[in-house]
Every structure is written in structure tokens, then in C-alpha cells.
Amino acid sequence: MTRTAVRAGALAMIFVGAGAVGRAHVTVWPQQSQAGGSERYTVRVPTEGQVATTAVELEVPSDVTVTGVLVGTGASEARREGDRIAAITWKLEIKPGEVGEFVFFARNPKGSQIAWKAHQRFADGTSADWTGVEGDRRPASVTRLAAGR
């Protein structure tokens, strides 16, 4: 495998076809984890419409501690508030019918769930804000947390 191919797969993997998309909105996986534990999270970003996605920003809840962001193809930026990462933005063209995946590592809070608010930006200047509650038109992705052992 070439160095370019390895780097391309490290940050963003692009899948062609709707079959790779479980839902039509930005989601954070896994959707279940341990309260107080450390986790490897994957942000899945589909482009369902006719206009390419150019960036996605993930808001990091104040009780979540990001411990790392996987680096590879594309660009990522971390917005800090004091010592903590408050948001991560990944910039990469995701064409219509494709899905991008971006990876970060975090320490979970002690609560029962994490609501991940995301902002998807498109090449035509429009955006989709995935920030609502469950049942809304554009809900935030939720990771349910089980009590630690």
C-alpha cells in the first residue's frame, strides 16, 4: 500500500453509494459507550443532496475531554476554550452519494448521554445544522452512556 493511500484512509474514508449510510444525517459512532471511559469516536458525514460537503464542525460538549484527533488527508482544526478542545472542524470534499468518516478520541463524562451537535457545510455556501433533539428534523447524534464498571 502506498504512503498516500495509508494517509488517505487515516482521517477520512470515503464510501460510495447510499448503502454505506445508515441515516441521512451526521452521526457519531459508537452510539453506546461507558460513562467516565475513554472512546474512539467516528463522525460519519453523508452527502445526500446534489452539492458536495466541504466541511463539518463538531461541537464538543463541555463535560467531554478530547484526547486526540486522528490526522490524515484533509485538514482538521481544533477550536479551544482555555485548555480544552471545544470544537473540531474537518475540511474535505465529500461528493454527492459519498460518506466521509473522521476519527477523534475522547474521555466520556459521568452522565447518561452525550449530544453531539454538528454543522455540515456545502460547496454552495449553505449548511445543515444537526443540533436538535431526538425526533427533530435535524437531530444531534447521541451516544448513550452506561454506568462504568
JSON list of C-alpha atoms in Angstrom, two decimals:
[
{"chain": "A", "resi": 1, "resn": "MET", "atom": "CA", "xyz": [0.00, 0.00, 0.00]},
{"chain": "A", "resi": 2, "resn": "THR", "atom": "CA", "xyz": [1.38, 3.43, -0.89]},
{"chain": "A", "resi": 3, "resn": "ARG", "atom": "CA", "xyz": [2.04, 6.13, 1.68]},
{"chain": "A", "resi": 4, "resn": "THR", "atom": "CA", "xyz": [-0.66, 8.29, 0.05]},
{"chain": "A", "resi": 5, "resn": "ALA", "atom": "CA", "xyz": [-3.24, 5.51, 0.35]},
{"chain": "A", "resi": 6, "resn": "VAL", "atom": "CA", "xyz": [-2.43, 4.98, 4.03]},
{"chain": "A", "resi": 7, "resn": "ARG", "atom": "CA", "xyz": [-2.70, 8.71, 4.78]},
{"chain": "A", "resi": 8, "resn": "ALA", "atom": "CA", "xyz": [-5.97, 8.95, 2.86]},
{"chain": "A", "resi": 9, "resn": "GLY", "atom": "CA", "xyz": [-7.51, 6.25, 5.00]},
{"chain": "A", "resi": 10, "resn": "ALA", "atom": "CA", "xyz": [-6.24, 7.60, 8.30]},
{"chain": "A", "resi": 11, "resn": "LEU", "atom": "CA", "xyz": [-8.52, 10.64, 8.64]},
{"chain": "A", "resi": 12, "resn": "ALA", "atom": "CA", "xyz": [-11.31, 10.34, 6.13]},
{"chain": "A", "resi": 13, "resn": "MET", "atom": "CA", "xyz": [-12.61, 7.27, 4.44]},
{"chain": "A", "resi": 14, "resn": "ILE", "atom": "CA", "xyz": [-15.00, 7.90, 1.57]},
{"chain": "A", "resi": 15, "resn": "PHE", "atom": "CA", "xyz": [-17.69, 5.39, 0.77]},
{"chain": "A", "resi": 16, "resn": "VAL", "atom": "CA", "xyz": [-19.63, 5.50, -2.49]},
{"chain": "A", "resi": 17, "resn": "GLY", "atom": "CA", "xyz": [-23.31, 4.66, -2.56]},
{"chain": "A", "resi": 18, "resn": "ALA", "atom": "CA", "xyz": [-26.23, 5.12, -0.24]},
{"chain": "A", "resi": 19, "resn": "GLY", "atom": "CA", "xyz": [-25.81, 1.61, 1.17]},
{"chain": "A", "resi": 20, "resn": "ALA", "atom": "CA", "xyz": [-22.95, 2.85, 3.33]},
{"chain": "A", "resi": 21, "resn": "VAL", "atom": "CA", "xyz": [-25.22, 5.38, 5.02]},
{"chain": "A", "resi": 22, "resn": "GLY", "atom": "CA", "xyz": [-27.29, 4.16, 7.96]},
{"chain": "A", "resi": 23, "resn": "ARG", "atom": "CA", "xyz": [-29.05, 7.50, 8.34]},
{"chain": "A", "resi": 24, "resn": "ALA", "atom": "CA", "xyz": [-29.27, 10.65, 6.28]},
{"chain": "A", "resi": 25, "resn": "HIS", "atom": "CA", "xyz": [-27.55, 12.91, 8.80]},
{"chain": "A", "resi": 26, "resn": "VAL", "atom": "CA", "xyz": [-24.23, 13.42, 10.54]},
{"chain": "A", "resi": 27, "resn": "THR", "atom": "CA", "xyz": [-23.75, 10.74, 13.21]},
{"chain": "A", "resi": 28, "resn": "VAL", "atom": "CA", "xyz": [-21.12, 9.96, 15.83]},
{"chain": "A", "resi": 29, "resn": "TRP", "atom": "CA", "xyz": [-20.27, 6.30, 16.48]},
{"chain": "A", "resi": 30, "resn": "PRO", "atom": "CA", "xyz": [-20.35, 4.31, 18.67]},
{"chain": "A", "resi": 31, "resn": "GLN", "atom": "CA", "xyz": [-23.81, 5.25, 19.88]},
{"chain": "A", "resi": 32, "resn": "GLN", "atom": "CA", "xyz": [-23.26, 3.45, 23.19]},
{"chain": "A", "resi": 33, "resn": "SER", "atom": "CA", "xyz": [-20.23, 3.74, 25.47]},
{"chain": "A", "resi": 34, "resn": "GLN", "atom": "CA", "xyz": [-19.18, 3.73, 29.14]},
{"chain": "A", "resi": 35, "resn": "ALA", "atom": "CA", "xyz": [-19.65, 6.73, 31.43]},
{"chain": "A", "resi": 36, "resn": "GLY", "atom": "CA", "xyz": [-16.24, 8.02, 32.52]},
{"chain": "A", "resi": 37, "resn": "GLY", "atom": "CA", "xyz": [-14.44, 5.79, 29.99]},
{"chain": "A", "resi": 38, "resn": "SER", "atom": "CA", "xyz": [-12.23, 6.59, 27.02]},
{"chain": "A", "resi": 39, "resn": "GLU", "atom": "CA", "xyz": [-13.53, 6.03, 23.50]},
{"chain": "A", "resi": 40, "resn": "ARG", "atom": "CA", "xyz": [-12.52, 6.14, 19.85]},
{"chain": "A", "resi": 41, "resn": "TYR", "atom": "CA", "xyz": [-15.29, 8.06, 18.07]},
{"chain": "A", "resi": 42, "resn": "THR", "atom": "CA", "xyz": [-16.03, 8.17, 14.34]},
{"chain": "A", "resi": 43, "resn": "VAL", "atom": "CA", "xyz": [-18.01, 11.04, 12.81]},
{"chain": "A", "resi": 44, "resn": "ARG", "atom": "CA", "xyz": [-19.89, 9.86, 9.69]},
{"chain": "A", "resi": 45, "resn": "VAL", "atom": "CA", "xyz": [-20.83, 12.57, 7.21]},
{"chain": "A", "resi": 46, "resn": "PRO", "atom": "CA", "xyz": [-23.03, 11.65, 4.21]},
{"chain": "A", "resi": 47, "resn": "THR", "atom": "CA", "xyz": [-23.66, 13.95, 1.27]},
{"chain": "A", "resi": 48, "resn": "GLU", "atom": "CA", "xyz": [-27.26, 13.11, 0.37]},
{"chain": "A", "resi": 49, "resn": "GLY", "atom": "CA", "xyz": [-28.07, 16.06, -1.93]},
{"chain": "A", "resi": 50, "resn": "GLN", "atom": "CA", "xyz": [-26.60, 17.31, -5.18]},
{"chain": "A", "resi": 51, "resn": "VAL", "atom": "CA", "xyz": [-23.98, 19.64, -3.64]},
{"chain": "A", "resi": 52, "resn": "ALA", "atom": "CA", "xyz": [-20.69, 18.42, -2.13]},
{"chain": "A", "resi": 53, "resn": "THR", "atom": "CA", "xyz": [-19.97, 18.74, 1.58]},
{"chain": "A", "resi": 54, "resn": "THR", "atom": "CA", "xyz": [-16.86, 20.87, 2.15]},
{"chain": "A", "resi": 55, "resn": "ALA", "atom": "CA", "xyz": [-16.56, 20.83, 5.95]},
{"chain": "A", "resi": 56, "resn": "VAL", "atom": "CA", "xyz": [-18.12, 19.55, 9.14]},
{"chain": "A", "resi": 57, "resn": "GLU", "atom": "CA", "xyz": [-17.77, 21.13, 12.56]},
{"chain": "A", "resi": 58, "resn": "LEU", "atom": "CA", "xyz": [-18.43, 19.05, 15.67]},
{"chain": "A", "resi": 59, "resn": "GLU", "atom": "CA", "xyz": [-19.19, 20.90, 18.91]},
{"chain": "A", "resi": 60, "resn": "VAL", "atom": "CA", "xyz": [-17.58, 19.14, 21.87]},
{"chain": "A", "resi": 61, "resn": "PRO", "atom": "CA", "xyz": [-19.80, 19.27, 24.99]},
{"chain": "A", "resi": 62, "resn": "SER", "atom": "CA", "xyz": [-18.13, 20.96, 27.96]},
{"chain": "A", "resi": 63, "resn": "ASP", "atom": "CA", "xyz": [-18.02, 17.73, 30.01]},
{"chain": "A", "resi": 64, "resn": "VAL", "atom": "CA", "xyz": [-16.24, 15.74, 27.26]},
{"chain": "A", "resi": 65, "resn": "THR", "atom": "CA", "xyz": [-12.42, 15.80, 27.07]},
{"chain": "A", "resi": 66, "resn": "VAL", "atom": "CA", "xyz": [-10.94, 15.29, 23.59]},
{"chain": "A", "resi": 67, "resn": "THR", "atom": "CA", "xyz": [-7.62, 13.47, 23.94]},
{"chain": "A", "resi": 68, "resn": "GLY", "atom": "CA", "xyz": [-6.66, 13.29, 20.26]},
{"chain": "A", "resi": 69, "resn": "VAL", "atom": "CA", "xyz": [-7.71, 13.75, 16.64]},
{"chain": "A", "resi": 70, "resn": "LEU", "atom": "CA", "xyz": [-6.59, 11.25, 14.00]},
{"chain": "A", "resi": 71, "resn": "VAL", "atom": "CA", "xyz": [-4.55, 13.07, 11.35]},
{"chain": "A", "resi": 72, "resn": "GLY", "atom": "CA", "xyz": [-4.54, 12.23, 7.64]},
{"chain": "A", "resi": 73, "resn": "THR", "atom": "CA", "xyz": [-5.90, 13.54, 4.35]},
{"chain": "A", "resi": 74, "resn": "GLY", "atom": "CA", "xyz": [-7.88, 16.76, 4.51]},
{"chain": "A", "resi": 75, "resn": "ALA", "atom": "CA", "xyz": [-7.49, 19.36, 7.19]},
{"chain": "A", "resi": 76, "resn": "SER", "atom": "CA", "xyz": [-8.67, 19.48, 10.77]},
{"chain": "A", "resi": 77, "resn": "GLU", "atom": "CA", "xyz": [-8.78, 22.40, 13.15]},
{"chain": "A", "resi": 78, "resn": "ALA", "atom": "CA", "xyz": [-9.48, 22.43, 16.86]},
{"chain": "A", "resi": 79, "resn": "ARG", "atom": "CA", "xyz": [-11.13, 25.46, 18.46]},
{"chain": "A", "resi": 80, "resn": "ARG", "atom": "CA", "xyz": [-10.03, 25.79, 22.06]},
{"chain": "A", "resi": 81, "resn": "GLU", "atom": "CA", "xyz": [-11.66, 27.39, 25.07]},
{"chain": "A", "resi": 82, "resn": "GLY", "atom": "CA", "xyz": [-8.92, 27.59, 27.65]},
{"chain": "A", "resi": 83, "resn": "ASP", "atom": "CA", "xyz": [-7.18, 24.22, 27.85]},
{"chain": "A", "resi": 84, "resn": "ARG", "atom": "CA", "xyz": [-9.97, 22.16, 26.31]},
{"chain": "A", "resi": 85, "resn": "ILE", "atom": "CA", "xyz": [-10.99, 21.47, 22.72]},
{"chain": "A", "resi": 86, "resn": "ALA", "atom": "CA", "xyz": [-14.48, 22.97, 22.28]},
{"chain": "A", "resi": 87, "resn": "ALA", "atom": "CA", "xyz": [-14.98, 22.14, 18.58]},
{"chain": "A", "resi": 88, "resn": "ILE", "atom": "CA", "xyz": [-13.29, 20.20, 15.78]},
{"chain": "A", "resi": 89, "resn": "THR", "atom": "CA", "xyz": [-13.65, 21.15, 12.11]},
{"chain": "A", "resi": 90, "resn": "TRP", "atom": "CA", "xyz": [-12.70, 18.76, 9.31]},
{"chain": "A", "resi": 91, "resn": "LYS", "atom": "CA", "xyz": [-12.36, 20.13, 5.77]},
{"chain": "A", "resi": 92, "resn": "LEU", "atom": "CA", "xyz": [-12.62, 17.69, 2.89]},
{"chain": "A", "resi": 93, "resn": "GLU", "atom": "CA", "xyz": [-14.76, 17.48, -0.23]},
{"chain": "A", "resi": 94, "resn": "ILE", "atom": "CA", "xyz": [-17.36, 14.72, 0.13]},
{"chain": "A", "resi": 95, "resn": "LYS", "atom": "CA", "xyz": [-19.15, 14.36, -3.20]},
{"chain": "A", "resi": 96, "resn": "PRO", "atom": "CA", "xyz": [-22.87, 13.61, -3.56]},
{"chain": "A", "resi": 97, "resn": "GLY", "atom": "CA", "xyz": [-23.55, 9.95, -2.79]},
{"chain": "A", "resi": 98, "resn": "GLU", "atom": "CA", "xyz": [-20.38, 9.59, -0.71]},
{"chain": "A", "resi": 99, "resn": "VAL", "atom": "CA", "xyz": [-19.77, 9.40, 3.04]},
{"chain": "A", "resi": 100, "resn": "GLY", "atom": "CA", "xyz": [-16.76, 10.77, 4.91]},
{"chain": "A", "resi": 101, "resn": "GLU", "atom": "CA", "xyz": [-15.51, 9.39, 8.23]},
{"chain": "A", "resi": 102, "resn": "PHE", "atom": "CA", "xyz": [-13.42, 11.35, 10.72]},
{"chain": "A", "resi": 103, "resn": "VAL", "atom": "CA", "xyz": [-11.91, 9.97, 13.93]},
{"chain": "A", "resi": 104, "resn": "PHE", "atom": "CA", "xyz": [-11.20, 11.50, 17.33]},
{"chain": "A", "resi": 105, "resn": "PHE", "atom": "CA", "xyz": [-10.56, 10.16, 20.83]},
{"chain": "A", "resi": 106, "resn": "ALA", "atom": "CA", "xyz": [-12.28, 11.39, 23.99]},
{"chain": "A", "resi": 107, "resn": "ARG", "atom": "CA", "xyz": [-12.89, 10.75, 27.66]},
{"chain": "A", "resi": 108, "resn": "ASN", "atom": "CA", "xyz": [-16.61, 10.46, 28.40]},
{"chain": "A", "resi": 109, "resn": "PRO", "atom": "CA", "xyz": [-18.41, 12.35, 31.16]},
{"chain": "A", "resi": 110, "resn": "LYS", "atom": "CA", "xyz": [-20.10, 10.57, 34.08]},
{"chain": "A", "resi": 111, "resn": "GLY", "atom": "CA", "xyz": [-23.64, 11.37, 32.80]},
{"chain": "A", "resi": 112, "resn": "SER", "atom": "CA", "xyz": [-26.12, 9.22, 30.90]},
{"chain": "A", "resi": 113, "resn": "GLN", "atom": "CA", "xyz": [-25.59, 10.54, 27.36]},
{"chain": "A", "resi": 114, "resn": "ILE", "atom": "CA", "xyz": [-23.64, 12.86, 25.07]},
{"chain": "A", "resi": 115, "resn": "ALA", "atom": "CA", "xyz": [-25.43, 15.00, 22.47]},
{"chain": "A", "resi": 116, "resn": "TRP", "atom": "CA", "xyz": [-23.04, 15.75, 19.59]},
{"chain": "A", "resi": 117, "resn": "LYS", "atom": "CA", "xyz": [-24.04, 18.93, 17.73]},
{"chain": "A", "resi": 118, "resn": "ALA", "atom": "CA", "xyz": [-22.66, 19.13, 14.18]},
{"chain": "A", "resi": 119, "resn": "HIS", "atom": "CA", "xyz": [-22.67, 21.72, 11.40]},
{"chain": "A", "resi": 120, "resn": "GLN", "atom": "CA", "xyz": [-22.32, 20.42, 7.82]},
{"chain": "A", "resi": 121, "resn": "ARG", "atom": "CA", "xyz": [-21.12, 22.98, 5.23]},
{"chain": "A", "resi": 122, "resn": "PHE", "atom": "CA", "xyz": [-21.72, 22.66, 1.49]},
{"chain": "A", "resi": 123, "resn": "ALA", "atom": "CA", "xyz": [-19.92, 23.94, -1.63]},
{"chain": "A", "resi": 124, "resn": "ASP", "atom": "CA", "xyz": [-22.78, 26.34, -2.47]},
{"chain": "A", "resi": 125, "resn": "GLY", "atom": "CA", "xyz": [-22.43, 28.16, 0.87]},
{"chain": "A", "resi": 126, "resn": "THR", "atom": "CA", "xyz": [-25.42, 26.53, 2.56]},
{"chain": "A", "resi": 127, "resn": "SER", "atom": "CA", "xyz": [-25.26, 24.45, 5.72]},
{"chain": "A", "resi": 128, "resn": "ALA", "atom": "CA", "xyz": [-27.20, 21.87, 7.71]},
{"chain": "A", "resi": 129, "resn": "ASP", "atom": "CA", "xyz": [-27.12, 22.16, 11.49]},
{"chain": "A", "resi": 130, "resn": "TRP", "atom": "CA", "xyz": [-27.59, 18.79, 13.19]},
{"chain": "A", "resi": 131, "resn": "THR", "atom": "CA", "xyz": [-28.32, 20.26, 16.63]},
{"chain": "A", "resi": 132, "resn": "GLY", "atom": "CA", "xyz": [-31.92, 19.36, 17.50]},
{"chain": "A", "resi": 133, "resn": "VAL", "atom": "CA", "xyz": [-33.33, 16.90, 19.99]},
{"chain": "A", "resi": 134, "resn": "GLU", "atom": "CA", "xyz": [-34.38, 13.36, 19.08]},
{"chain": "A", "resi": 135, "resn": "GLY", "atom": "CA", "xyz": [-37.41, 13.49, 16.78]},
{"chain": "A", "resi": 136, "resn": "ASP", "atom": "CA", "xyz": [-36.47, 16.88, 15.27]},
{"chain": "A", "resi": 137, "resn": "ARG", "atom": "CA", "xyz": [-35.89, 17.27, 11.53]},
{"chain": "A", "resi": 138, "resn": "ARG", "atom": "CA", "xyz": [-32.14, 17.66, 12.13]},
{"chain": "A", "resi": 139, "resn": "PRO", "atom": "CA", "xyz": [-31.30, 15.96, 15.43]},
{"chain": "A", "resi": 140, "resn": "ALA", "atom": "CA", "xyz": [-27.90, 15.92, 17.09]},
{"chain": "A", "resi": 141, "resn": "SER", "atom": "CA", "xyz": [-26.30, 12.48, 17.22]},
{"chain": "A", "resi": 142, "resn": "VAL", "atom": "CA", "xyz": [-26.49, 10.92, 20.70]},
{"chain": "A", "resi": 143, "resn": "THR", "atom": "CA", "xyz": [-24.15, 8.50, 22.45]},
{"chain": "A", "resi": 144, "resn": "ARG", "atom": "CA", "xyz": [-25.86, 6.75, 25.37]},
{"chain": "A", "resi": 145, "resn": "LEU", "atom": "CA", "xyz": [-23.57, 6.10, 28.33]},
{"chain": "A", "resi": 146, "resn": "ALA", "atom": "CA", "xyz": [-23.80, 3.04, 30.57]},
{"chain": "A", "resi": 147, "resn": "ALA", "atom": "CA", "xyz": [-22.60, 3.18, 34.16]},
{"chain": "A", "resi": 148, "resn": "GLY", "atom": "CA", "xyz": [-18.90, 2.34, 34.49]},
{"chain": "A", "resi": 149, "resn": "ARG", "atom": "CA", "xyz": [-17.79, -0.95, 35.99]}
]
